[in-house]
Amino acid sequence: NTAKADKTNILLLLEAMGSGFFPIFKELVNADQVLAWNAHSIILGNTHQNYDHNNRPYFDSTAGRFEFIPWDTKGSYTHIGNIRYNPFADYLLSDISSFDKRNKLLWDYLTSPNEQEDVSHHEMILEKVKPALEATEHYAYLPASLDGEYGQSKISYRSVEKFILNIRDNMSAHRDNIRKLLGQNVGIIASIKKIEDSSGQSFFQLEVQPKDSGMFSSARVTGISPKSAAAIFLDDGNGQLDHQDRAVPDAAALDITIPSKFQYETYVDSPPWLVSKENFDTLLASAALTDEEKTALGEHYELNPDIGMYVRAAKGGDSTLGGDKPPVVSRVFKKIGQTRPYQPATFFIKPAVQDIDEFVSGLDFKAVNATTGEALKVEYAILPSENTLVLRDGTVAHYNPTFKMTKII
């Protein structure tokens, strides 16, 4: 029957989350709708649909996917999108492309004519109620902040005006804060290492990332123009120049993501909300974990008999899990490889010049804020030897053991 099918579907969704099967989770939800749902709650500054309650998933049987219904999402204007607060949205935002898409939804709305229309709407309400309220006294329910307690009170037009304009001003200030967060830039560090194979053939490894997590949005590489470069390759994520790396045919016109460190620290480098019973029991039996780590797991996870999975419980009444990141538990999921490391954008460049200083002086690297499109400052650093690197021809390379900061553009 329908009720049984609905329960099966929601358990399948939770099982995908508890087992770390992100591709299956993404197939089971309407990802675009979930991102719009999340953006809507951020614009309202509302966290009432959180880890404890108020989630209303609807399974669209015609599409075979879940959508989420806004519920109890009045304009609170208390958060601007920089905390964890909802299990389903947070899990989707662990994917950098989803995070960037959500941010673009916010930016496009908050820089569109809709923004001024929302402000004007409050002023229009005032004009409509003004004649009636000025003609006589009326009863209305008002928040405690205006009348001392909830209930019926005689009010004047001035009281209503104060109330509505206060909402308008809080809304405007809240949206300004979201725009500032999305547009906050800290600049980019481009770290350069010279590598050589046994035959003396040189490459330069260019590793690009935000200076720190103070930059909320991701960045995008829009161009790399080293003078007389013979070839440029984009790393496939393993930090090695190999046959899986993609040749970049037109390095002057790129669109390559530099992932947000804020996104990584908030949505990726955080212990999971759900862990399947099978996986949890395997962890407790593993010789790879210390007694301290197993005890920490038992303290932070509880078995939910209704879904047959372990759920991470927020401490201190925090229904958002916003600031709850127990270090020992975090260490466990890094140790077993479930928490993947941060991945900067990495290029391997075969240059026409061999001197690293000359290479850097002729390098024209361009990057922008992925949400706002604003150009970012790039700081180059020449790094010392750390490890060997397997080059495309399979030989082992060694880094040039020099270290110095160079120019900032």
mmCIF file of C-alpha atoms in Angstrom:
data_model
loop_
_atom_site.group_PDB
_atom_site.id
_atom_site.type_symbol
_atom_site.label_atom_id
_atom_site.label_comp_id
_atom_site.label_asym_id
_atom_site.label_seq_id
_atom_site.Cartn_x
_atom_site.Cartn_y
_atom_site.Cartn_z
ATOM 1 C CA ASN A 1 0.000 0.000 0.000
ATOM 2 C CA THR A 2 0.934 3.678 -0.224
ATOM 3 C CA ALA A 3 1.860 4.091 3.445
ATOM 4 C CA LYS A 4 4.173 1.073 3.330
ATOM 5 C CA ALA A 5 5.793 2.300 0.109
ATOM 6 C CA ASP A 6 6.342 5.771 1.610
ATOM 7 C CA LYS A 7 8.040 4.252 4.666
ATOM 8 C CA THR A 8 10.238 2.076 2.451
ATOM 9 C CA ASN A 9 11.263 5.080 0.372
ATOM 10 C CA ILE A 10 12.198 7.258 3.363
ATOM 11 C CA LEU A 11 14.157 4.373 4.925
ATOM 12 C CA LEU A 12 16.024 3.932 1.646
ATOM 13 C CA LEU A 13 16.891 7.642 1.701
ATOM 14 C CA LEU A 14 18.132 7.424 5.292
ATOM 15 C CA GLU A 15 20.073 4.236 4.529
ATOM 16 C CA ALA A 16 21.885 6.019 1.689
ATOM 17 C CA MET A 17 22.888 8.770 4.134
ATOM 18 C CA GLY A 18 23.844 6.337 6.903
ATOM 19 C CA SER A 19 26.006 4.256 4.567
ATOM 20 C CA GLY A 20 27.688 7.239 2.914
ATOM 21 C CA PHE A 21 26.187 6.510 -0.514
ATOM 22 C CA PHE A 22 25.948 10.100 -1.732
ATOM 23 C CA PRO A 23 25.212 9.246 -5.418
ATOM 24 C CA ILE A 24 22.197 7.173 -4.331
ATOM 25 C CA PHE A 25 21.016 9.975 -2.015
ATOM 26 C CA LYS A 26 21.258 12.467 -4.876
ATOM 27 C CA GLU A 27 19.210 10.158 -7.108
ATOM 28 C CA LEU A 28 16.497 9.901 -4.447
ATOM 29 C CA VAL A 29 15.961 13.647 -3.991
ATOM 30 C CA ASN A 30 15.053 16.463 -6.341
ATOM 31 C CA ALA A 31 18.384 18.197 -5.764
ATOM 32 C CA ASP A 32 17.366 21.484 -7.400
ATOM 33 C CA GLN A 33 14.264 21.674 -5.209
ATOM 34 C CA VAL A 34 16.229 20.862 -2.045
ATOM 35 C CA LEU A 35 18.699 23.658 -2.817
ATOM 36 C CA ALA A 36 15.847 26.109 -3.472
ATOM 37 C CA TRP A 37 14.175 24.963 -0.224
ATOM 38 C CA ASN A 38 17.422 25.584 1.646
ATOM 39 C CA ALA A 39 17.934 29.007 0.012
ATOM 40 C CA HIS A 40 14.366 29.973 0.957
ATOM 41 C CA SER A 41 15.010 29.204 4.629
ATOM 42 C CA ILE A 42 18.253 31.210 4.557
ATOM 43 C CA ILE A 43 16.519 34.248 3.068
ATOM 44 C CA LEU A 44 14.035 33.989 5.945
ATOM 45 C CA GLY A 45 16.870 33.342 8.412
ATOM 46 C CA ASN A 46 14.959 30.379 9.791
ATOM 47 C CA THR A 47 16.287 27.122 11.292
ATOM 48 C CA HIS A 48 12.983 25.618 12.463
ATOM 49 C CA GLN A 49 13.344 22.709 10.024
ATOM 50 C CA ASN A 50 16.327 21.205 11.785
ATOM 51 C CA TYR A 51 17.843 17.969 13.090
ATOM 52 C CA ASP A 52 15.057 17.565 15.673
ATOM 53 C CA HIS A 53 11.789 18.252 13.888
ATOM 54 C CA ASN A 54 9.656 19.925 11.190
ATOM 55 C CA ASN A 55 11.091 18.082 8.163
ATOM 56 C CA ARG A 56 8.282 17.331 5.708
ATOM 57 C CA PRO A 57 9.596 15.120 2.875
ATOM 58 C CA TYR A 58 7.134 14.458 0.064
ATOM 59 C CA PHE A 59 7.779 11.585 -2.326
ATOM 60 C CA ASP A 60 6.749 12.473 -5.863
ATOM 61 C CA SER A 61 5.865 9.046 -7.266
ATOM 62 C CA THR A 62 5.741 10.390 -10.831
ATOM 63 C CA ALA A 63 9.405 11.479 -10.635
ATOM 64 C CA GLY A 64 10.572 8.904 -8.081
ATOM 65 C CA ARG A 65 12.208 11.568 -5.901
ATOM 66 C CA PHE A 66 11.739 13.330 -2.591
ATOM 67 C CA GLU A 67 10.989 17.024 -2.267
ATOM 68 C CA PHE A 68 10.806 18.983 0.976
ATOM 69 C CA ILE A 69 7.920 21.219 2.004
ATOM 70 C CA PRO A 70 8.631 24.529 3.812
ATOM 71 C CA TRP A 71 7.183 24.188 7.315
ATOM 72 C CA ASP A 72 7.190 26.629 10.234
ATOM 73 C CA THR A 73 9.512 28.916 8.291
ATOM 74 C CA LYS A 74 8.506 32.383 9.398
ATOM 75 C CA GLY A 75 10.935 35.255 8.970
ATOM 76 C CA SER A 76 13.259 34.888 11.960
ATOM 77 C CA TYR A 77 16.351 36.508 10.359
ATOM 78 C CA THR A 78 18.715 34.719 12.748
ATOM 79 C CA HIS A 79 21.069 32.813 10.423
ATOM 80 C CA ILE A 80 22.642 33.659 7.085
ATOM 81 C CA GLY A 81 23.574 30.213 5.773
ATOM 82 C CA ASN A 82 26.863 29.729 7.583
ATOM 83 C CA ILE A 83 25.855 26.910 9.971
ATOM 84 C CA ARG A 84 24.708 23.312 9.773
ATOM 85 C CA TYR A 85 21.067 23.039 10.719
ATOM 86 C CA ASN A 86 19.197 20.547 8.513
ATOM 87 C CA PRO A 87 20.298 16.918 7.955
ATOM 88 C CA PHE A 88 19.115 16.610 4.352
ATOM 89 C CA ALA A 89 20.311 19.999 3.112
ATOM 90 C CA ASP A 90 23.627 19.638 4.961
ATOM 91 C CA TYR A 91 24.266 16.249 3.363
ATOM 92 C CA LEU A 92 23.578 17.641 -0.115
ATOM 93 C CA LEU A 93 25.817 20.667 0.576
ATOM 94 C CA SER A 94 28.773 18.339 1.236
ATOM 95 C CA ASP A 95 28.959 18.211 -2.569
ATOM 96 C CA ILE A 96 30.838 21.321 -3.718
ATOM 97 C CA SER A 97 28.832 21.735 -6.923
ATOM 98 C CA SER A 98 25.587 21.718 -4.894
ATOM 99 C CA PHE A 99 27.032 24.255 -2.446
ATOM 100 C CA ASP A 100 28.046 26.556 -5.305
ATOM 101 C CA LYS A 101 24.651 26.194 -6.990
ATOM 102 C CA ARG A 102 22.825 27.074 -3.751
ATOM 103 C CA ASN A 103 25.002 30.157 -3.304
ATOM 104 C CA LYS A 104 24.262 31.281 -6.857
ATOM 105 C CA LEU A 105 20.522 30.927 -6.197
ATOM 106 C CA LEU A 106 20.883 33.204 -3.175
ATOM 107 C CA TRP A 107 23.016 35.761 -4.998
ATOM 108 C CA ASP A 108 20.767 35.926 -8.054
ATOM 109 C CA TYR A 109 17.697 36.489 -5.895
ATOM 110 C CA LEU A 110 19.336 39.063 -3.614
ATOM 111 C CA THR A 111 20.666 41.105 -6.535
ATOM 112 C CA SER A 112 17.447 41.003 -8.562
ATOM 113 C CA PRO A 113 14.402 43.334 -8.660
ATOM 114 C CA ASN A 114 12.699 40.900 -6.266
ATOM 115 C CA GLU A 115 14.777 42.381 -3.467
ATOM 116 C CA GLN A 116 13.311 45.873 -3.796
ATOM 117 C CA GLU A 117 9.842 44.435 -4.360
ATOM 118 C CA ASP A 118 10.037 42.646 -1.012
ATOM 119 C CA VAL A 119 10.951 45.903 0.743
ATOM 120 C CA SER A 120 8.213 47.816 -1.068
ATOM 121 C CA HIS A 121 5.658 45.171 -0.104
ATOM 122 C CA HIS A 122 5.904 46.135 3.589
ATOM 123 C CA GLU A 123 5.408 49.796 2.748
ATOM 124 C CA MET A 124 2.381 48.883 0.603
ATOM 125 C CA ILE A 125 0.836 47.018 3.558
ATOM 126 C CA LEU A 126 1.205 50.145 5.688
ATOM 127 C CA GLU A 127 -0.578 52.286 3.132
ATOM 128 C CA LYS A 128 -3.471 49.820 2.950
ATOM 129 C CA VAL A 129 -4.097 49.569 6.707
ATOM 130 C CA LYS A 130 -3.444 53.226 7.487
ATOM 131 C CA PRO A 131 -6.984 54.608 6.741
ATOM 132 C CA ALA A 132 -8.748 51.984 8.823
ATOM 133 C CA LEU A 133 -6.409 52.193 11.797
ATOM 134 C CA GLU A 134 -6.358 55.974 11.855
ATOM 135 C CA ALA A 135 -10.176 56.127 11.728
ATOM 136 C CA THR A 136 -10.775 54.063 14.854
ATOM 137 C CA GLU A 137 -9.155 51.774 17.401
ATOM 138 C CA HIS A 138 -8.792 48.131 16.429
ATOM 139 C CA TYR A 139 -7.935 44.916 18.174
ATOM 140 C CA ALA A 140 -5.078 42.776 16.965
ATOM 141 C CA TYR A 141 -2.688 40.089 18.152
ATOM 142 C CA LEU A 142 0.779 41.528 18.628
ATOM 143 C CA PRO A 143 4.148 39.971 19.559
ATOM 144 C CA ALA A 144 5.381 40.351 23.107
ATOM 145 C CA SER A 145 8.124 42.712 21.943
ATOM 146 C CA LEU A 146 5.485 45.359 21.199
ATOM 147 C CA ASP A 147 2.813 44.774 23.826
ATOM 148 C CA GLY A 148 4.386 42.926 26.731
ATOM 149 C CA GLU A 149 2.437 39.696 26.196
ATOM 150 C CA TYR A 150 0.562 37.820 23.507
ATOM 151 C CA GLY A 151 -3.159 38.604 23.284
ATOM 152 C CA GLN A 152 -5.727 41.127 22.167
ATOM 153 C CA SER A 153 -4.724 44.731 22.655
ATOM 154 C CA LYS A 154 -5.963 48.092 21.451
ATOM 155 C CA ILE A 155 -3.383 49.465 19.066
ATOM 156 C CA SER A 156 -2.820 52.589 17.056
ATOM 157 C CA TYR A 157 -1.585 53.044 13.525
ATOM 158 C CA ARG A 158 1.778 54.098 14.936
ATOM 159 C CA SER A 159 2.143 50.749 16.716
ATOM 160 C CA VAL A 160 1.389 48.849 13.531
ATOM 161 C CA GLU A 161 3.727 51.096 11.570
ATOM 162 C CA LYS A 162 6.527 50.437 14.039
ATOM 163 C CA PHE A 163 5.907 46.691 13.882
ATOM 164 C CA ILE A 164 5.869 46.442 10.063
ATOM 165 C CA LEU A 165 8.829 48.753 9.522
ATOM 166 C CA ASN A 166 10.790 46.813 12.113
ATOM 167 C CA ILE A 167 10.194 43.621 10.101
ATOM 168 C CA ARG A 168 11.230 45.431 6.914
ATOM 169 C CA ASP A 169 14.434 46.758 8.465
ATOM 170 C CA ASN A 170 15.361 43.392 10.007
ATOM 171 C CA MET A 171 14.768 41.720 6.637
ATOM 172 C CA SER A 172 16.943 44.263 4.800
ATOM 173 C CA ALA A 173 19.782 44.016 7.334
ATOM 174 C CA HIS A 174 19.624 40.210 7.201
ATOM 175 C CA ARG A 175 19.873 40.177 3.417
ATOM 176 C CA ASP A 176 22.781 42.626 3.497
ATOM 177 C CA ASN A 177 24.584 40.184 5.775
ATOM 178 C CA ILE A 178 23.963 37.295 3.348
ATOM 179 C CA ARG A 179 25.331 39.365 0.446
ATOM 180 C CA LYS A 180 28.422 40.281 2.501
ATOM 181 C CA LEU A 181 28.996 36.610 3.346
ATOM 182 C CA LEU A 182 28.702 35.487 -0.277
ATOM 183 C CA GLY A 183 30.994 38.278 -1.473
ATOM 184 C CA GLN A 184 33.618 37.945 1.255
ATOM 185 C CA ASN A 185 37.027 37.472 -0.410
ATOM 186 C CA VAL A 186 40.355 36.525 1.178
ATOM 187 C CA GLY A 187 42.411 35.986 -1.953
ATOM 188 C CA ILE A 188 44.039 32.924 -3.473
ATOM 189 C CA ILE A 189 47.400 31.278 -2.831
ATOM 190 C CA ALA A 190 49.040 29.637 -5.843
ATOM 191 C CA SER A 191 51.797 27.334 -4.538
ATOM 192 C CA ILE A 192 54.442 26.379 -7.083
ATOM 193 C CA LYS A 193 56.827 23.430 -6.977
ATOM 194 C CA LYS A 194 59.428 22.578 -9.589
ATOM 195 C CA ILE A 195 59.689 18.877 -10.368
ATOM 196 C CA GLU A 196 62.212 17.056 -12.538
ATOM 197 C CA ASP A 197 62.366 13.509 -13.852
ATOM 198 C CA SER A 198 65.495 11.437 -14.099
ATOM 199 C CA SER A 199 66.212 12.801 -17.568
ATOM 200 C CA GLY A 200 66.044 16.401 -16.333
ATOM 201 C CA GLN A 201 62.674 17.225 -17.926
ATOM 202 C CA SER A 202 60.976 19.865 -15.819
ATOM 203 C CA PHE A 203 57.381 20.513 -14.828
ATOM 204 C CA PHE A 204 55.849 23.045 -12.469
ATOM 205 C CA GLN A 205 53.077 21.945 -10.115
ATOM 206 C CA LEU A 206 50.628 24.778 -9.455
ATOM 207 C CA GLU A 207 48.328 24.112 -6.469
ATOM 208 C CA VAL A 208 45.595 26.722 -5.963
ATOM 209 C CA GLN A 209 43.361 27.289 -2.932
ATOM 210 C CA PRO A 210 41.787 30.078 -0.840
ATOM 211 C CA LYS A 211 44.091 31.534 1.800
ATOM 212 C CA ASP A 212 41.732 30.353 4.564
ATOM 213 C CA SER A 213 38.115 29.484 5.406
ATOM 214 C CA GLY A 214 37.261 33.175 5.799
ATOM 215 C CA MET A 215 36.126 33.103 2.170
ATOM 216 C CA PHE A 216 32.631 31.573 2.211
ATOM 217 C CA SER A 217 32.143 31.071 -1.535
ATOM 218 C CA SER A 218 34.236 28.906 -3.801
ATOM 219 C CA ALA A 219 36.511 30.479 -6.388
ATOM 220 C CA ARG A 220 36.867 29.760 -10.092
ATOM 221 C CA VAL A 221 40.016 29.682 -12.206
ATOM 222 C CA THR A 222 39.237 31.662 -15.362
ATOM 223 C CA GLY A 223 42.660 31.698 -16.991
ATOM 224 C CA ILE A 224 46.309 30.591 -16.757
ATOM 225 C CA SER A 225 48.751 32.158 -19.178
ATOM 226 C CA PRO A 226 52.358 31.133 -18.553
ATOM 227 C CA LYS A 227 54.699 32.487 -21.213
ATOM 228 C CA SER A 228 55.511 29.851 -23.815
ATOM 229 C CA ALA A 229 54.074 26.900 -21.886
ATOM 230 C CA ALA A 230 54.381 23.686 -23.869
ATOM 231 C CA ALA A 231 51.451 21.960 -22.117
ATOM 232 C CA ILE A 232 49.100 22.300 -19.134
ATOM 233 C CA PHE A 233 47.338 19.417 -17.365
ATOM 234 C CA LEU A 234 44.553 19.506 -14.737
ATOM 235 C CA ASP A 235 45.063 17.003 -11.901
ATOM 236 C CA ASP A 236 42.324 14.399 -11.461
ATOM 237 C CA GLY A 237 42.506 14.704 -7.658
ATOM 238 C CA ASN A 238 45.308 12.318 -6.700
ATOM 239 C CA GLY A 239 48.091 14.934 -6.606
ATOM 240 C CA GLN A 240 50.122 13.129 -9.250
ATOM 241 C CA LEU A 241 50.821 13.827 -12.879
ATOM 242 C CA ASP A 242 49.550 10.727 -14.629
ATOM 243 C CA HIS A 243 47.487 9.537 -17.569
ATOM 244 C CA GLN A 244 44.217 10.344 -15.795
ATOM 245 C CA ASP A 245 44.985 14.083 -15.811
ATOM 246 C CA ARG A 246 43.165 16.168 -18.410
ATOM 247 C CA ALA A 247 45.084 18.282 -20.901
ATOM 248 C CA VAL A 248 43.893 21.907 -20.899
ATOM 249 C CA PRO A 249 43.610 23.005 -24.557
ATOM 250 C CA ASP A 250 42.776 26.688 -23.965
ATOM 251 C CA ALA A 251 44.258 27.763 -20.650
ATOM 252 C CA ALA A 252 43.360 31.413 -21.287
ATOM 253 C CA ALA A 253 39.637 30.625 -20.991
ATOM 254 C CA LEU A 254 38.930 28.274 -18.099
ATOM 255 C CA ASP A 255 36.090 27.546 -15.694
ATOM 256 C CA ILE A 256 37.574 25.344 -12.959
ATOM 257 C CA THR A 257 36.407 25.311 -9.349
ATOM 258 C CA ILE A 258 38.659 26.085 -6.395
ATOM 259 C CA PRO A 259 36.565 24.553 -3.572
ATOM 260 C CA SER A 260 35.502 26.683 -0.611
ATOM 261 C CA LYS A 261 37.401 25.813 2.568
ATOM 262 C CA PHE A 262 34.378 26.950 4.566
ATOM 263 C CA GLN A 263 32.251 24.387 2.733
ATOM 264 C CA TYR A 264 34.839 21.697 3.453
ATOM 265 C CA GLU A 265 35.164 22.470 7.161
ATOM 266 C CA THR A 266 31.403 22.843 7.701
ATOM 267 C CA TYR A 267 29.815 20.137 5.556
ATOM 268 C CA VAL A 268 32.574 17.635 4.706
ATOM 269 C CA ASP A 269 34.912 17.607 7.712
ATOM 270 C CA SER A 270 32.103 16.852 10.151
ATOM 271 C CA PRO A 271 31.049 13.476 11.592
ATOM 272 C CA PRO A 272 27.986 12.030 9.832
ATOM 273 C CA TRP A 273 24.512 12.441 11.284
ATOM 274 C CA LEU A 274 23.548 8.843 10.537
ATOM 275 C CA VAL A 275 25.601 5.646 10.573
ATOM 276 C CA SER A 276 24.092 2.324 9.519
ATOM 277 C CA LYS A 277 23.988 -0.303 12.274
ATOM 278 C CA GLU A 278 26.213 -2.600 10.228
ATOM 279 C CA ASN A 279 28.883 0.077 9.788
ATOM 280 C CA PHE A 280 28.657 1.196 13.421
ATOM 281 C CA ASP A 281 29.076 -2.353 14.733
ATOM 282 C CA THR A 282 32.047 -2.812 12.395
ATOM 283 C CA LEU A 283 33.655 0.340 13.814
ATOM 284 C CA LEU A 284 33.223 -0.833 17.406
ATOM 285 C CA ALA A 285 34.801 -4.187 16.542
ATOM 286 C CA SER A 286 37.692 -2.679 14.569
ATOM 287 C CA ALA A 287 41.222 -3.085 15.894
ATOM 288 C CA ALA A 288 42.121 0.135 14.064
ATOM 289 C CA LEU A 289 40.244 2.248 16.632
ATOM 290 C CA THR A 290 41.446 2.995 20.148
ATOM 291 C CA ASP A 291 39.318 2.444 23.245
ATOM 292 C CA GLU A 292 38.992 6.220 23.555
ATOM 293 C CA GLU A 293 37.632 6.484 20.010
ATOM 294 C CA LYS A 294 35.132 3.647 20.532
ATOM 295 C CA THR A 295 33.947 5.257 23.784
ATOM 296 C CA ALA A 296 33.476 8.586 22.019
ATOM 297 C CA LEU A 297 31.346 6.902 19.351
ATOM 298 C CA GLY A 298 29.130 5.415 22.053
ATOM 299 C CA GLU A 299 28.764 8.805 23.735
ATOM 300 C CA HIS A 300 27.798 10.696 20.575
ATOM 301 C CA TYR A 301 25.654 8.135 18.734
ATOM 302 C CA GLU A 302 22.434 6.445 19.826
ATOM 303 C CA LEU A 303 20.608 3.574 18.134
ATOM 304 C CA ASN A 304 17.217 4.660 16.813
ATOM 305 C CA PRO A 305 15.048 1.515 16.802
ATOM 306 C CA ASP A 306 12.495 3.026 14.397
ATOM 307 C CA ILE A 307 15.003 3.269 11.558
ATOM 308 C CA GLY A 308 17.596 0.736 12.744
ATOM 309 C CA MET A 309 20.496 3.216 12.475
ATOM 310 C CA TYR A 310 22.739 5.146 14.804
ATOM 311 C CA VAL A 311 21.966 8.869 15.051
ATOM 312 C CA ARG A 312 24.414 11.512 16.210
ATOM 313 C CA ALA A 313 22.809 13.384 19.066
ATOM 314 C CA ALA A 314 23.429 17.106 19.510
ATOM 315 C CA LYS A 315 24.822 18.077 22.896
ATOM 316 C CA GLY A 316 23.516 20.898 25.057
ATOM 317 C CA GLY A 317 20.149 21.139 23.319
ATOM 318 C CA ASP A 318 21.614 22.256 19.997
ATOM 319 C CA SER A 319 18.978 21.142 17.482
ATOM 320 C CA THR A 320 21.031 22.399 14.513
ATOM 321 C CA LEU A 321 24.310 20.503 15.129
ATOM 322 C CA GLY A 322 25.773 23.839 14.056
ATOM 323 C CA GLY A 323 28.698 23.939 16.440
ATOM 324 C CA ASP A 324 28.848 20.289 17.476
ATOM 325 C CA LYS A 325 32.037 18.765 16.036
ATOM 326 C CA PRO A 326 33.535 16.388 18.632
ATOM 327 C CA PRO A 327 37.261 16.092 17.836
ATOM 328 C CA VAL A 328 37.703 12.417 18.766
ATOM 329 C CA VAL A 329 34.700 11.381 16.654
ATOM 330 C CA SER A 330 35.979 13.529 13.772
ATOM 331 C CA ARG A 331 39.292 11.703 14.027
ATOM 332 C CA VAL A 332 37.558 8.335 13.654
ATOM 333 C CA PHE A 333 35.935 9.175 10.332
ATOM 334 C CA LYS A 334 39.165 10.663 8.992
ATOM 335 C CA LYS A 335 41.042 7.545 10.055
ATOM 336 C CA ILE A 336 38.705 5.207 8.161
ATOM 337 C CA GLY A 337 38.726 7.468 5.108
ATOM 338 C CA GLN A 338 35.047 8.494 5.171
ATOM 339 C CA THR A 339 36.042 12.143 5.594
ATOM 340 C CA ARG A 340 37.937 12.920 2.423
ATOM 341 C CA PRO A 341 40.805 15.474 2.490
ATOM 342 C CA TYR A 342 40.388 18.982 1.086
ATOM 343 C CA GLN A 343 41.156 19.028 -2.639
ATOM 344 C CA PRO A 344 42.697 22.217 -4.074
ATOM 345 C CA ALA A 345 42.733 22.813 -7.814
ATOM 346 C CA THR A 346 46.090 21.496 -9.106
ATOM 347 C CA PHE A 347 47.766 21.995 -12.485
ATOM 348 C CA PHE A 348 50.932 20.549 -13.957
ATOM 349 C CA ILE A 349 52.664 22.852 -16.425
ATOM 350 C CA LYS A 350 55.433 21.923 -18.821
ATOM 351 C CA PRO A 351 57.204 25.252 -19.372
ATOM 352 C CA ALA A 352 59.520 26.600 -22.021
ATOM 353 C CA VAL A 353 61.675 28.214 -19.299
ATOM 354 C CA GLN A 354 63.480 26.272 -16.575
ATOM 355 C CA ASP A 355 64.122 28.996 -13.997
ATOM 356 C CA ILE A 356 61.301 29.034 -11.456
ATOM 357 C CA ASP A 357 61.575 32.787 -10.820
ATOM 358 C CA GLU A 358 61.364 33.502 -14.529
ATOM 359 C CA PHE A 359 58.393 31.143 -14.779
ATOM 360 C CA VAL A 360 56.533 32.924 -11.965
ATOM 361 C CA SER A 361 57.283 36.383 -13.342
ATOM 362 C CA GLY A 362 55.689 35.382 -16.644
ATOM 363 C CA LEU A 363 52.678 33.676 -15.085
ATOM 364 C CA ASP A 364 49.296 35.367 -15.505
ATOM 365 C CA PHE A 365 46.772 33.553 -13.298
ATOM 366 C CA LYS A 366 43.155 34.743 -13.045
ATOM 367 C CA ALA A 367 40.502 33.727 -10.495
ATOM 368 C CA VAL A 368 37.110 35.070 -9.435
ATOM 369 C CA ASN A 369 34.615 34.582 -6.626
ATOM 370 C CA ALA A 370 32.402 31.769 -7.968
ATOM 371 C CA THR A 371 29.232 33.409 -6.622
ATOM 372 C CA THR A 372 29.740 37.096 -7.374
ATOM 373 C CA GLY A 373 32.237 36.974 -10.266
ATOM 374 C CA GLU A 374 34.520 39.496 -8.534
ATOM 375 C CA ALA A 375 38.218 39.180 -9.435
ATOM 376 C CA LEU A 376 40.472 37.822 -6.668
ATOM 377 C CA LYS A 377 44.022 38.719 -5.737
ATOM 378 C CA VAL A 378 46.482 35.899 -6.298
ATOM 379 C CA GLU A 379 49.602 35.384 -4.177
ATOM 380 C CA TYR A 380 52.344 33.122 -5.516
ATOM 381 C CA ALA A 381 54.539 31.000 -3.258
ATOM 382 C CA ILE A 382 57.524 28.867 -4.292
ATOM 383 C CA LEU A 383 57.529 25.828 -2.002
ATOM 384 C CA PRO A 384 60.336 23.531 -0.794
ATOM 385 C CA SER A 385 60.828 19.846 -1.431
ATOM 386 C CA GLU A 386 58.374 17.594 0.419
ATOM 387 C CA ASN A 387 57.756 14.349 -1.479
ATOM 388 C CA THR A 388 58.530 12.610 -4.716
ATOM 389 C CA LEU A 389 56.038 12.669 -7.557
ATOM 390 C CA VAL A 390 55.404 10.157 -10.306
ATOM 391 C CA LEU A 391 55.398 11.939 -13.632
ATOM 392 C CA ARG A 392 53.451 11.096 -16.763
ATOM 393 C CA ASP A 393 56.236 8.848 -18.073
ATOM 394 C CA GLY A 394 56.298 6.871 -14.805
ATOM 395 C CA THR A 395 59.651 8.148 -13.511
ATOM 396 C CA VAL A 396 60.097 9.657 -10.053
ATOM 397 C CA ALA A 397 60.563 13.405 -9.767
ATOM 398 C CA HIS A 398 62.081 15.492 -6.976
ATOM 399 C CA TYR A 399 60.983 18.948 -5.886
ATOM 400 C CA ASN A 400 63.378 21.865 -6.109
ATOM 401 C CA PRO A 401 64.266 22.552 -2.421
ATOM 402 C CA THR A 402 63.723 26.319 -2.427
ATOM 403 C CA PHE A 403 61.202 28.423 -0.521
ATOM 404 C CA LYS A 404 60.316 32.064 -0.962
ATOM 405 C CA MET A 405 57.300 34.265 -1.327
ATOM 406 C CA THR A 406 57.037 36.087 -4.606
ATOM 407 C CA LYS A 407 54.658 38.616 -6.090
ATOM 408 C CA ILE A 408 51.058 39.378 -5.279
ATOM 409 C CA ILE A 409 48.766 40.480 -8.105
#
